[in-house]
Amino acid sequence: MSAPRFEHSYAKLPPRFHAPATPDPAPAPALVRLNRALAEELGLDAAWLASDDGVAMLSGAKLPEGAEPIAMAYAGHQFGGWVPQLGDGRAILLGEVVAGGQRYDIQLKGAGRTRFSRAGDGKAVLGPVLREYVVSEAMAALGVPTTRALAAVTTGEKVFRNGPEPGAIFTRVARSHIRVGTFQYFHGRDDDEGVRLLADYVIERHYPSLRDEAEPYRGLLLAVRDRQAALIAQWMSLGFIHGVMNTDNTHVAGDTIDYGPCAFMDRFHPRKTFSSIDRQGRYAWGNQPGIALWNLARLAETLLPLFGADEAQAISWVESELGAFRGTFGEHFARRFRDKIGLLDDGEAQRAHVDTTLSAMTEGEVDFTLFFRHLTALLAGDDEAPLLALFADPERGRTWLSDWRAMLEAEDGAKGNRDVERLERMKCANPVFVPRNHRVEEAIQAAYVGDYAPFHRLVEVLARPFDEQPEHAELEAAPAPEEVVQRTFCGT
Ligand code: AMP
Ligand code: MG
C-alpha cells in the first residue's frame, strides 16, 4: 500500500497566490464513502486511502510525507457585488497528482480555517458534503465536465449551522481550482504581473496548445469563452441550475465547480431558480448563458493589460469576440435539444421546433427529465399516455405531439424513416436518472439519523444514469406536489 505522492505546481507560484494552511485534525474520523473507481483513474491506492493512514489524510489528521497544504487566493463578484478577497476559506489544497497526462488537484473541503476564512469556521457539515458528492458524481456520469468526489468522511465533531450538525470533510478532485475570481484577485490589486503569471500557468495547465499561438492571452479568453458556452448549454439540456454562478464559482477550464444550492429541475420553467437567496432570479435556468457571458466580461477585464498597448483596439476586439458567445452557445444549445427531441437536421425549422417544445413544456408545467424520457420511450414504440399525462392540460400535450410528429415527417421527407438513428441520439441525450432534489434531501435526512443506505444507493444508481434500472424505478419519479422541497442547502 502506498500514500499519494503529491506535486505542488500551484504552490510554486509566488507567495501572494496562496497561503500555507494546516488542516484541523478530526477528533473521530469515519469514512462515509470512498470513490474507488476515481482513485484508480487517478492512480491512487484505494486500499491505502481506506486504511487508517488514508482516512487520517482524508480527515486532515495526518498528511502523508510531501504534502504542502495551501489555501488559494481569489476574489469575485457575488450576485453582482465585488468582493476583493474571498479565497479558500474552508478548503485546503493538499497537492496535485498526474494521471493519464492530466494534472488533478486533491483538496479537502471543510478541514478548518485558513487565512481566507474571514468570519467563517472553515468547516463543512454532512448535508452539503453528501450533496456535493451525489451531484458532482452524477454530473460526471452524465458526461458533464466537473470537479469530482474522491471521498466523504465525518469528523466526529459538531459544527454549528442552524443548530449543531455533524461535521464532515469532502475530498474534491479537480483539473485545477482556478476561477475567473482568481484572475480578478490580482487585477483588483493592479497586479498585472500576477495576472500574467496566472495566465501563463492556466495556459500551461489547461490550454497547452495556445503556447504556440501568436497571441496566447487572447487565445485564452476565446478558449474559456468556448468552454463556458458548451458547458452552460449542456447544463441546460439536463435541466441543471447551478444556483450560484458567481465569478468565483466559474472555472477557467470550463468545469462545473462549487455545488451549493444547485438542482436538476423537476417541473420546467425557464425562470426557475433554486437558491433561496437568489430572490431576483439572477441565476435562473434561462439566465445562465447571460450570466456566463457577464462572467467572461469580468475575465476579459483582467486580461486586457495583456492584450497589447492599443487599449482601444483591445476593447473593441473583446467586445466583438465576446459578442460571438451567444452564437456559439446557441449552436450547442440547439444541437443538444435537437438530440433530446430526435431532430436530425440543423435547420431553421428544427430550431423553431426546439423553441416550440420549450414553450409547450413551460405551459404544460411538465417534468423536465420525464418529458424527454417518455418521448424517447414513445419513439421506441410505447404508448403516448405517460407523455400526455405530464401536461397540466393534456390537450396542450396533444397539440405539441402532433407538431412533433409533423416535424419528424418533414425531416424524413424522401429520405425514408430515420427513427433508428433518432432513438440512438435520444437515448444518449436523455438520462433515465438525475439526482432529483427530493431524493438528495431524503438521502441526507437518512444520513443524519445514521442510515447511509439511501445515499449509497443514489450514488450507485446515478453512476449509470442512462441505463434502465427497473429495480430503482422510483428514483425516476418526480416528487409529489406536497413533497417539493422549498429549502436547499447552501454551501455553508
Ligand atoms: P462558496 O459558497 O463555496 O462559493 O464560498 C464563498 C466564499 O465563502 C469562499 O471564499 C469560501 O471559502 C467562503 N466560505 C464558505 N463557507 C465558509 C466557512 N464555513 N468558513 C470559512 N469560509 C467559508
Ligand atoms: Mg465558491
Short mmCIF file of C-alpha atoms and ligand atoms in Angstrom, two decimals:
data_model
loop_
_atom_site.label_atom_id
_atom_site.label_comp_id
_atom_site.label_asym_id
_atom_site.label_seq_id
_atom_site.Cartn_x
_atom_site.Cartn_y
_atom_site.Cartn_z
CA MET A 1 0.00 0.00 0.00
CA SER A 2 1.24 3.46 -0.74
CA ALA A 3 0.33 7.04 0.02
CA PRO A 4 -0.15 9.52 -2.84
CA ARG A 5 2.94 11.37 -3.94
CA PHE A 6 1.84 14.93 -4.33
CA GLU A 7 3.26 17.52 -6.68
CA HIS A 8 2.93 21.22 -5.98
CA SER A 9 2.95 23.25 -9.16
CA TYR A 10 0.49 25.84 -7.80
CA ALA A 11 2.36 26.19 -4.51
CA LYS A 12 5.44 27.08 -6.56
CA LEU A 13 3.73 30.24 -7.79
CA PRO A 14 4.73 33.35 -5.77
CA PRO A 15 3.57 33.52 -2.13
CA ARG A 16 0.86 36.09 -2.88
CA PHE A 17 -1.05 33.41 -4.81
CA HIS A 18 -1.74 31.31 -1.73
CA ALA A 19 -1.24 30.87 1.97
CA PRO A 20 0.06 27.90 3.93
CA ALA A 21 -2.81 26.08 5.63
CA THR A 22 -2.90 23.27 8.14
CA PRO A 23 -5.98 21.07 8.38
CA ASP A 24 -7.58 20.68 11.80
CA PRO A 25 -7.31 17.06 12.83
CA ALA A 26 -10.77 15.47 13.07
CA PRO A 27 -11.37 14.07 16.57
CA ALA A 28 -13.10 10.85 15.46
CA PRO A 29 -12.90 10.42 11.69
CA ALA A 30 -15.05 7.85 9.91
CA LEU A 31 -15.07 7.14 6.21
CA VAL A 32 -18.54 7.53 4.72
CA ARG A 33 -17.61 6.69 1.15
CA LEU A 34 -14.51 6.32 -0.95
CA ASN A 35 -14.72 6.62 -4.72
CA ARG A 36 -12.58 3.62 -5.62
CA ALA A 37 -13.17 3.93 -9.35
CA LEU A 38 -11.94 7.52 -9.30
CA ALA A 39 -8.99 6.61 -7.08
CA GLU A 40 -7.97 4.07 -9.67
CA GLU A 41 -8.33 6.57 -12.51
CA LEU A 42 -6.04 8.89 -10.60
CA GLY A 43 -3.50 6.17 -9.97
CA LEU A 44 -4.13 6.38 -6.23
CA ASP A 45 -4.08 3.33 -3.99
CA ALA A 46 -7.69 2.80 -2.88
CA ALA A 47 -6.63 0.29 -0.23
CA TRP A 48 -4.30 2.88 1.29
CA LEU A 49 -6.99 5.58 1.14
CA ALA A 50 -9.36 3.30 3.05
CA SER A 51 -6.68 2.42 5.62
CA ASP A 52 -6.18 4.28 8.91
CA ASP A 53 -3.46 6.39 7.34
CA GLY A 54 -5.68 7.10 4.34
CA VAL A 55 -8.62 8.17 6.49
CA ALA A 56 -6.22 10.24 8.57
CA MET A 57 -5.33 12.14 5.40
CA LEU A 58 -8.93 12.45 4.20
CA SER A 59 -9.91 13.86 7.59
CA GLY A 60 -6.95 16.21 7.89
CA ALA A 61 -5.48 14.42 10.91
CA LYS A 62 -2.20 13.32 9.35
CA LEU A 63 -0.88 14.18 5.93
CA PRO A 64 1.48 11.94 4.04
CA GLU A 65 5.08 12.92 3.51
CA GLY A 66 5.47 15.56 0.83
CA ALA A 67 2.11 17.26 1.38
CA GLU A 68 2.43 21.03 1.22
CA PRO A 69 -1.08 22.21 2.06
CA ILE A 70 -2.16 25.64 0.90
CA ALA A 71 -5.28 27.76 0.58
CA MET A 72 -5.65 29.57 -2.74
CA ALA A 73 -6.32 33.30 -3.00
CA TYR A 74 -9.18 34.54 -5.14
CA ALA A 75 -11.75 37.32 -5.34
CA GLY A 76 -15.07 37.51 -7.10
CA HIS A 77 -18.38 39.08 -7.91
CA GLN A 78 -21.03 37.51 -5.70
CA PHE A 79 -24.54 38.15 -7.02
CA GLY A 80 -23.01 41.03 -8.96
CA GLY A 81 -21.29 42.65 -5.97
CA TRP A 82 -17.50 42.93 -5.96
CA VAL A 83 -15.60 41.20 -3.14
CA PRO A 84 -11.86 41.91 -3.46
CA GLN A 85 -10.83 38.97 -1.32
CA LEU A 86 -12.51 35.60 -0.94
CA GLY A 87 -10.09 32.70 -1.25
CA ASP A 88 -10.25 29.16 0.10
CA GLY A 89 -11.89 29.85 3.44
CA ARG A 90 -12.85 26.25 4.05
CA ALA A 91 -10.77 24.37 1.53
CA ILE A 92 -7.17 23.22 1.67
CA LEU A 93 -5.24 22.03 -1.35
CA LEU A 94 -3.08 19.05 -0.38
CA GLY A 95 -1.30 18.87 -3.70
CA GLU A 96 -1.59 17.55 -7.21
CA VAL A 97 -1.35 14.15 -8.83
CA VAL A 98 -0.78 13.46 -12.51
CA ALA A 99 -2.61 10.62 -14.22
CA GLY A 100 -3.01 9.92 -17.92
CA GLY A 101 -1.22 13.15 -18.77
CA GLN A 102 -3.72 15.19 -16.76
CA ARG A 103 -2.91 17.07 -13.56
CA TYR A 104 -5.50 16.96 -10.77
CA ASP A 105 -5.80 18.88 -7.51
CA ILE A 106 -6.66 16.96 -4.37
CA GLN A 107 -8.43 19.28 -1.98
CA LEU A 108 -10.02 18.87 1.45
CA LYS A 109 -13.19 20.90 1.83
CA GLY A 110 -14.21 21.57 5.42
CA ALA A 111 -10.89 20.82 7.17
CA GLY A 112 -10.67 24.06 9.11
CA ARG A 113 -9.76 27.70 8.96
CA THR A 114 -7.28 29.30 6.60
CA ARG A 115 -6.00 32.81 6.12
CA PHE A 116 -9.08 33.40 3.91
CA SER A 117 -11.74 32.21 6.35
CA ARG A 118 -12.88 35.69 7.41
CA ALA A 119 -15.64 35.10 9.99
CA GLY A 120 -16.23 31.50 8.90
CA ASP A 121 -15.21 28.38 10.81
CA GLY A 122 -13.64 26.65 7.80
CA LYS A 123 -15.79 23.60 8.43
CA ALA A 124 -18.35 21.72 6.41
CA VAL A 125 -21.36 19.76 7.59
CA LEU A 126 -22.64 16.42 6.44
CA GLY A 127 -25.62 17.57 4.32
CA PRO A 128 -23.75 19.75 1.83
CA VAL A 129 -20.89 17.24 1.69
CA LEU A 130 -23.22 14.40 0.70
CA ARG A 131 -25.00 16.71 -1.68
CA GLU A 132 -21.79 17.66 -3.49
CA TYR A 133 -20.77 14.00 -3.59
CA VAL A 134 -24.03 12.85 -5.18
CA VAL A 135 -24.46 15.72 -7.61
CA SER A 136 -20.87 16.08 -8.80
CA GLU A 137 -20.54 12.34 -9.41
CA ALA A 138 -23.90 12.28 -11.21
CA MET A 139 -22.72 15.14 -13.41
CA ALA A 140 -19.54 13.24 -14.24
CA ALA A 141 -21.55 10.15 -15.18
CA LEU A 142 -23.84 12.33 -17.32
CA GLY A 143 -20.74 13.40 -19.22
CA VAL A 144 -20.61 16.97 -17.89
CA PRO A 145 -17.16 18.48 -17.22
CA THR A 146 -16.99 18.76 -13.46
CA THR A 147 -14.97 18.51 -10.30
CA ARG A 148 -15.21 15.05 -8.75
CA ALA A 149 -15.75 13.43 -5.37
CA LEU A 150 -12.96 11.24 -4.06
CA ALA A 151 -14.25 10.76 -0.53
CA ALA A 152 -16.53 11.90 2.25
CA VAL A 153 -15.69 11.48 5.93
CA THR A 154 -17.41 12.54 9.10
CA THR A 155 -15.17 14.20 11.65
CA GLY A 156 -16.90 13.27 14.88
CA GLU A 157 -17.21 16.98 15.64
CA LYS A 158 -20.36 19.08 15.95
CA VAL A 159 -20.44 22.09 13.68
CA PHE A 160 -22.98 24.85 14.25
CA ARG A 161 -25.17 25.92 11.37
CA ASN A 162 -28.91 26.09 12.04
CA GLY A 163 -28.08 24.10 15.14
CA PRO A 164 -25.42 21.50 15.85
CA GLU A 165 -24.76 19.32 12.82
CA PRO A 166 -22.30 16.51 12.16
CA GLY A 167 -19.02 17.87 10.77
CA ALA A 168 -17.74 16.33 7.57
CA ILE A 169 -14.91 16.72 5.07
CA PHE A 170 -15.24 16.34 1.35
CA THR A 171 -12.25 15.41 -0.77
CA ARG A 172 -12.58 17.16 -4.07
CA VAL A 173 -10.68 16.34 -7.21
CA ALA A 174 -10.40 18.99 -9.91
CA ARG A 175 -8.36 19.63 -13.02
CA SER A 176 -7.48 22.79 -11.07
CA HIS A 177 -9.27 25.19 -8.78
CA ILE A 178 -8.64 28.30 -10.83
CA ARG A 179 -11.63 30.55 -11.20
CA VAL A 180 -12.45 33.76 -13.02
CA GLY A 181 -12.23 35.18 -9.50
CA THR A 182 -8.59 34.08 -9.25
CA PHE A 183 -7.76 36.41 -12.14
CA GLN A 184 -9.89 39.11 -10.55
CA TYR A 185 -7.94 38.85 -7.30
CA PHE A 186 -4.77 40.10 -8.98
CA HIS A 187 -6.50 42.51 -11.30
CA GLY A 188 -8.29 44.06 -8.33
CA ARG A 189 -4.88 44.80 -6.79
CA ASP A 190 -3.49 46.27 -10.02
CA ASP A 191 -1.11 43.34 -10.05
CA ASP A 192 -0.69 42.92 -13.80
CA GLU A 193 2.32 40.71 -13.25
CA GLY A 194 0.19 38.41 -11.09
CA VAL A 195 -2.43 38.22 -13.86
CA ARG A 196 0.30 37.37 -16.38
CA LEU A 197 1.81 34.64 -14.19
CA LEU A 198 -1.63 33.16 -13.63
CA ALA A 199 -2.48 33.31 -17.33
CA ASP A 200 0.79 31.56 -18.16
CA TYR A 201 0.03 28.91 -15.56
CA VAL A 202 -3.52 28.37 -16.88
CA ILE A 203 -2.27 28.13 -20.46
CA GLU A 204 0.36 25.60 -19.43
CA ARG A 205 -2.09 23.53 -17.42
CA HIS A 206 -5.36 23.78 -19.34
CA TYR A 207 -4.66 25.07 -22.82
CA PRO A 208 -1.10 24.00 -23.72
CA SER A 209 -1.75 24.29 -27.46
CA LEU A 210 -2.07 28.07 -27.02
CA ARG A 211 1.64 28.31 -26.22
CA ASP A 212 2.42 28.21 -29.91
CA GLU A 213 -0.08 30.87 -30.89
CA ALA A 214 0.92 34.40 -31.76
CA GLU A 215 -1.50 35.82 -29.15
CA PRO A 216 -1.80 33.22 -26.40
CA TYR A 217 -3.59 35.53 -23.94
CA ARG A 218 -6.26 36.44 -26.44
CA GLY A 219 -6.47 32.75 -27.28
CA LEU A 220 -7.02 32.05 -23.59
CA LEU A 221 -10.08 34.30 -23.43
CA LEU A 222 -11.56 32.67 -26.52
CA ALA A 223 -10.88 29.19 -25.19
CA VAL A 224 -12.57 29.93 -21.85
CA ARG A 225 -15.47 31.54 -23.71
CA ASP A 226 -15.98 28.47 -25.86
CA ARG A 227 -15.80 26.02 -22.97
CA GLN A 228 -18.29 28.06 -20.96
CA ALA A 229 -20.65 28.18 -23.94
CA ALA A 230 -20.51 24.41 -24.29
CA LEU A 231 -20.84 23.83 -20.55
CA ILE A 232 -23.87 26.04 -19.97
CA ALA A 233 -25.70 24.51 -22.95
CA GLN A 234 -25.01 21.06 -21.54
CA TRP A 235 -26.25 22.07 -18.08
CA MET A 236 -29.42 23.45 -19.56
CA SER A 237 -30.02 20.34 -21.65
CA LEU A 238 -30.17 18.40 -18.39
CA GLY A 239 -32.40 20.88 -16.59
CA PHE A 240 -29.48 21.78 -14.34
CA ILE A 241 -29.42 25.05 -12.44
CA HIS A 242 -26.06 25.81 -10.86
CA GLY A 243 -27.60 28.24 -8.43
CA VAL A 244 -24.56 30.41 -7.61
CA MET A 245 -22.81 31.37 -10.83
CA ASN A 246 -20.62 33.95 -9.17
CA THR A 247 -17.29 34.69 -10.85
CA ASP A 248 -15.53 32.83 -8.04
CA ASN A 249 -17.57 29.75 -8.94
CA THR A 250 -16.71 29.95 -12.63
CA HIS A 251 -13.89 27.62 -13.58
CA VAL A 252 -11.42 28.74 -16.23
CA ALA A 253 -11.20 25.25 -17.76
CA GLY A 254 -14.98 25.08 -18.17
CA ASP A 255 -15.65 22.56 -15.42
CA THR A 256 -18.65 22.72 -13.13
CA ILE A 257 -17.43 23.78 -9.69
CA ASP A 258 -18.82 24.64 -6.26
CA TYR A 259 -22.03 22.73 -5.86
CA GLY A 260 -24.13 24.65 -3.41
CA PRO A 261 -27.84 25.21 -3.84
CA CYS A 262 -27.90 23.65 -7.28
CA ALA A 263 -30.60 21.40 -8.66
CA PHE A 264 -31.97 19.43 -11.54
CA MET A 265 -35.31 20.94 -12.27
CA ASP A 266 -38.44 18.88 -11.77
CA ARG A 267 -41.28 20.90 -13.26
CA PHE A 268 -39.94 23.01 -16.11
CA HIS A 269 -39.92 26.75 -16.11
CA PRO A 270 -37.15 28.81 -17.70
CA ARG A 271 -37.22 31.31 -14.86
CA LYS A 272 -36.82 28.70 -12.16
CA THR A 273 -34.13 29.30 -9.54
CA PHE A 274 -33.04 27.05 -6.73
CA SER A 275 -31.23 29.19 -4.28
CA SER A 276 -33.38 30.78 -1.63
CA ILE A 277 -31.00 33.77 -1.56
CA ASP A 278 -31.42 34.33 -5.31
CA ARG A 279 -34.60 36.38 -4.98
CA GLN A 280 -34.08 38.32 -8.21
CA GLY A 281 -33.75 35.15 -10.27
CA ARG A 282 -30.25 36.19 -11.34
CA TYR A 283 -29.16 32.56 -11.69
CA ALA A 284 -32.38 31.10 -13.07
CA TRP A 285 -32.16 28.23 -15.62
CA GLY A 286 -32.68 30.51 -18.60
CA ASN A 287 -30.39 33.28 -17.32
CA GLN A 288 -27.33 31.06 -17.15
CA PRO A 289 -25.91 31.92 -20.60
CA GLY A 290 -26.29 35.65 -19.95
CA ILE A 291 -24.54 35.29 -16.62
CA ALA A 292 -21.74 33.20 -18.11
CA LEU A 293 -21.20 35.99 -20.62
CA TRP A 294 -21.18 38.57 -17.85
CA ASN A 295 -18.58 36.49 -16.01
CA LEU A 296 -16.50 36.24 -19.19
CA ALA A 297 -16.56 40.02 -19.48
CA ARG A 298 -15.12 40.18 -15.96
CA LEU A 299 -12.37 37.78 -17.05
CA ALA A 300 -11.69 39.88 -20.14
CA GLU A 301 -11.23 42.98 -17.96
CA THR A 302 -8.46 41.26 -16.07
CA LEU A 303 -6.69 40.13 -19.25
CA LEU A 304 -6.93 43.45 -21.06
CA PRO A 305 -3.46 44.66 -19.98
CA LEU A 306 -2.02 41.55 -21.66
CA PHE A 307 -3.66 42.34 -24.99
CA GLY A 308 -1.13 44.93 -26.13
CA ALA A 309 -0.60 48.65 -25.86
CA ASP A 310 -3.51 49.71 -28.05
CA GLU A 311 -6.26 49.58 -25.45
CA ALA A 312 -9.00 50.89 -27.73
CA GLN A 313 -8.23 48.15 -30.24
CA ALA A 314 -8.15 45.53 -27.46
CA ILE A 315 -11.52 46.65 -26.13
CA SER A 316 -13.21 46.54 -29.48
CA TRP A 317 -11.68 43.11 -30.13
CA VAL A 318 -13.01 41.86 -26.78
CA GLU A 319 -16.46 43.26 -27.49
CA SER A 320 -16.64 41.58 -30.84
CA GLU A 321 -15.26 38.25 -29.58
CA LEU A 322 -17.50 38.11 -26.52
CA GLY A 323 -20.35 39.08 -28.80
CA ALA A 324 -19.81 35.75 -30.51
CA PHE A 325 -20.63 33.89 -27.27
CA ARG A 326 -24.37 33.95 -27.91
CA GLY A 327 -23.95 32.34 -31.31
CA THR A 328 -21.63 29.61 -30.06
CA PHE A 329 -23.85 28.94 -27.09
CA GLY A 330 -26.89 28.87 -29.40
CA GLU A 331 -25.24 26.24 -31.60
CA HIS A 332 -24.54 23.99 -28.62
CA PHE A 333 -27.97 24.55 -27.16
CA ALA A 334 -29.75 23.80 -30.43
CA ARG A 335 -27.71 20.66 -31.04
CA ARG A 336 -28.31 19.33 -27.53
CA PHE A 337 -32.04 19.95 -27.66
CA ARG A 338 -32.35 18.59 -31.19
CA ASP A 339 -30.78 15.39 -29.90
CA LYS A 340 -33.20 15.34 -27.00
CA ILE A 341 -36.26 15.52 -29.21
CA GLY A 342 -34.86 13.40 -32.00
CA LEU A 343 -34.38 16.01 -34.71
CA LEU A 344 -31.57 15.05 -37.02
CA ASP A 345 -31.05 18.08 -39.22
CA ASP A 346 -29.77 21.52 -38.34
CA GLY A 347 -32.20 23.93 -39.91
CA GLU A 348 -34.37 26.91 -39.11
CA ALA A 349 -37.43 24.68 -38.76
CA GLN A 350 -35.66 22.50 -36.20
CA ARG A 351 -34.53 25.49 -34.15
CA ALA A 352 -38.03 26.86 -34.20
CA HIS A 353 -39.34 23.49 -33.08
CA VAL A 354 -36.97 23.48 -30.11
CA ASP A 355 -38.47 26.82 -29.07
CA THR A 356 -41.99 25.49 -29.58
CA THR A 357 -41.12 22.49 -27.45
CA LEU A 358 -39.79 24.61 -24.59
CA SER A 359 -42.90 26.80 -24.71
CA ALA A 360 -45.14 23.74 -24.61
CA MET A 361 -43.14 22.34 -21.70
CA THR A 362 -43.47 25.62 -19.82
CA GLU A 363 -47.20 25.97 -20.41
CA GLY A 364 -47.72 22.29 -19.69
CA GLU A 365 -45.70 22.53 -16.45
CA VAL A 366 -44.14 19.23 -17.37
CA ASP A 367 -41.41 17.46 -15.51
CA PHE A 368 -38.19 18.19 -17.40
CA THR A 369 -36.48 14.80 -17.21
CA LEU A 370 -39.62 12.70 -17.59
CA PHE A 371 -40.75 14.65 -20.64
CA PHE A 372 -37.69 13.60 -22.64
CA ARG A 373 -37.64 10.17 -21.12
CA HIS A 374 -41.25 9.45 -22.09
CA LEU A 375 -40.69 10.97 -25.52
CA THR A 376 -37.77 8.58 -26.05
CA ALA A 377 -39.98 5.69 -24.96
CA LEU A 378 -42.73 6.87 -27.28
CA LEU A 379 -40.43 6.80 -30.27
CA ALA A 380 -39.34 3.32 -29.21
CA GLY A 381 -42.95 2.19 -29.52
CA ASP A 382 -44.51 2.93 -26.12
CA ASP A 383 -47.92 4.43 -25.59
CA GLU A 384 -48.34 8.22 -25.65
CA ALA A 385 -50.34 8.31 -22.42
CA PRO A 386 -47.41 8.75 -19.99
CA LEU A 387 -46.11 11.70 -22.01
CA LEU A 388 -49.52 13.38 -22.21
CA ALA A 389 -50.09 12.80 -18.51
CA LEU A 390 -47.15 15.08 -17.75
CA PHE A 391 -49.05 18.07 -19.12
CA ALA A 392 -51.22 20.07 -16.76
CA ASP A 393 -53.53 20.31 -19.76
CA PRO A 394 -53.21 17.14 -21.86
CA GLU A 395 -54.76 18.96 -24.83
CA ARG A 396 -51.66 21.17 -24.89
CA GLY A 397 -49.60 17.98 -24.95
CA ARG A 398 -51.61 16.59 -27.84
CA THR A 399 -51.10 19.73 -29.92
CA TRP A 400 -47.37 19.66 -29.31
CA LEU A 401 -47.16 15.96 -30.09
CA SER A 402 -48.82 16.37 -33.43
CA ASP A 403 -46.44 19.24 -34.27
CA TRP A 404 -43.54 16.99 -33.32
CA ARG A 405 -44.77 14.15 -35.47
CA ALA A 406 -45.22 16.52 -38.39
CA MET A 407 -41.68 17.80 -37.82
CA LEU A 408 -40.24 14.28 -37.96
CA GLU A 409 -42.15 13.50 -41.13
CA ALA A 410 -40.98 16.71 -42.75
CA GLU A 411 -37.38 15.88 -41.77
CA ASP A 412 -37.59 12.40 -43.23
CA GLY A 413 -39.24 13.54 -46.43
CA ALA A 414 -37.90 11.47 -49.27
CA LYS A 415 -35.10 10.04 -47.15
CA GLY A 416 -37.29 7.44 -45.53
CA ASN A 417 -37.87 6.81 -41.85
CA ARG A 418 -34.82 7.61 -39.71
CA ASP A 419 -36.22 6.68 -36.30
CA VAL A 420 -33.43 4.21 -35.54
CA GLU A 421 -30.86 6.97 -35.70
CA ARG A 422 -33.19 9.28 -33.79
CA LEU A 423 -33.65 6.83 -30.99
CA GLU A 424 -29.94 6.31 -30.63
CA ARG A 425 -29.38 10.03 -30.18
CA MET A 426 -32.30 10.44 -27.81
CA LYS A 427 -31.10 7.63 -25.57
CA CYS A 428 -27.70 9.30 -25.24
CA ALA A 429 -29.19 12.75 -24.62
CA ASN A 430 -31.98 11.85 -22.22
CA PRO A 431 -30.98 10.33 -18.91
CA VAL A 432 -33.27 7.97 -17.06
CA PHE A 433 -31.92 9.11 -13.70
CA VAL A 434 -30.86 12.51 -12.43
CA PRO A 435 -30.25 13.46 -8.78
CA ARG A 436 -33.65 14.84 -8.00
CA ASN A 437 -33.66 17.27 -5.16
CA HIS A 438 -36.21 15.43 -3.04
CA ARG A 439 -34.15 12.24 -3.31
CA VAL A 440 -30.94 14.00 -2.39
CA GLU A 441 -32.71 15.58 0.58
CA GLU A 442 -34.13 12.24 1.60
CA ALA A 443 -30.66 10.65 1.48
CA ILE A 444 -29.28 13.49 3.59
CA GLN A 445 -32.06 13.23 6.15
CA ALA A 446 -31.49 9.48 6.45
CA ALA A 447 -27.74 10.04 6.91
CA TYR A 448 -28.47 12.48 9.74
CA VAL A 449 -30.06 9.61 11.63
CA GLY A 450 -27.23 7.26 10.79
CA ASP A 451 -28.67 5.50 7.74
CA TYR A 452 -26.36 5.92 4.76
CA ALA A 453 -28.09 3.33 2.58
CA PRO A 454 -30.17 5.86 0.56
CA PHE A 455 -27.01 7.93 -0.09
CA HIS A 456 -25.02 4.93 -1.31
CA ARG A 457 -27.93 3.77 -3.43
CA LEU A 458 -28.26 7.18 -5.09
CA VAL A 459 -24.56 7.34 -5.85
CA GLU A 460 -24.61 3.84 -7.34
CA VAL A 461 -27.74 4.31 -9.46
CA LEU A 462 -26.52 7.68 -10.72
CA ALA A 463 -23.22 6.18 -11.84
CA ARG A 464 -25.22 4.74 -14.78
CA PRO A 465 -27.75 7.50 -15.45
CA PHE A 466 -28.64 6.44 -19.00
CA ASP A 467 -29.33 2.79 -18.13
CA GLU A 468 -32.76 1.48 -17.32
CA GLN A 469 -32.58 0.13 -13.79
CA PRO A 470 -36.13 -1.13 -13.20
CA GLU A 471 -35.40 -2.10 -9.61
CA HIS A 472 -34.76 1.60 -8.89
CA ALA A 473 -37.68 2.96 -10.91
CA GLU A 474 -39.00 5.03 -8.00
CA LEU A 475 -35.87 7.19 -8.21
CA GLU A 476 -37.00 8.28 -11.68
CA ALA A 477 -40.25 9.72 -10.47
CA ALA A 478 -40.98 13.39 -9.99
CA PRO A 479 -41.75 14.47 -6.43
CA ALA A 480 -45.37 14.54 -5.37
CA PRO A 481 -46.51 18.19 -5.30
CA GLU A 482 -46.56 18.33 -1.50
CA GLU A 483 -43.05 16.90 -1.40
CA VAL A 484 -41.41 19.67 -3.40
CA VAL A 485 -38.59 20.90 -1.23
CA GLN A 486 -38.50 24.67 -0.91
CA ARG A 487 -35.30 24.95 1.05
CA THR A 488 -32.00 23.77 -0.31
CA PHE A 489 -28.71 23.56 1.47
CA CYS A 490 -26.45 26.46 0.84
CA GLY A 491 -22.76 25.72 0.51
CA THR A 492 -22.27 26.74 4.10
P1 AMP B 1 -18.93 29.22 -1.76
O1 AMP B 1 -20.25 29.31 -1.11
O2 AMP B 1 -18.31 27.85 -1.67
O3 AMP B 1 -18.89 29.72 -3.17
O4 AMP B 1 -17.97 30.14 -0.89
C1 AMP B 1 -17.90 31.54 -0.95
C2 AMP B 1 -16.76 32.04 -0.09
O5 AMP B 1 -17.05 31.86 1.30
C3 AMP B 1 -15.44 31.32 -0.32
O6 AMP B 1 -14.39 32.24 -0.17
C4 AMP B 1 -15.43 30.30 0.79
O7 AMP B 1 -14.12 29.88 1.10
C5 AMP B 1 -16.06 31.07 1.93
N1 AMP B 1 -16.68 30.18 2.92
C6 AMP B 1 -17.83 29.48 2.78
N2 AMP B 1 -18.12 28.78 3.89
C7 AMP B 1 -17.12 29.02 4.77
C8 AMP B 1 -16.84 28.58 6.09
N3 AMP B 1 -17.65 27.74 6.75
N4 AMP B 1 -15.73 29.05 6.67
C9 AMP B 1 -14.91 29.90 6.04
N5 AMP B 1 -15.12 30.35 4.80
C10 AMP B 1 -16.22 29.92 4.15
MG MG B 2 -17.31 29.10 -4.22
#
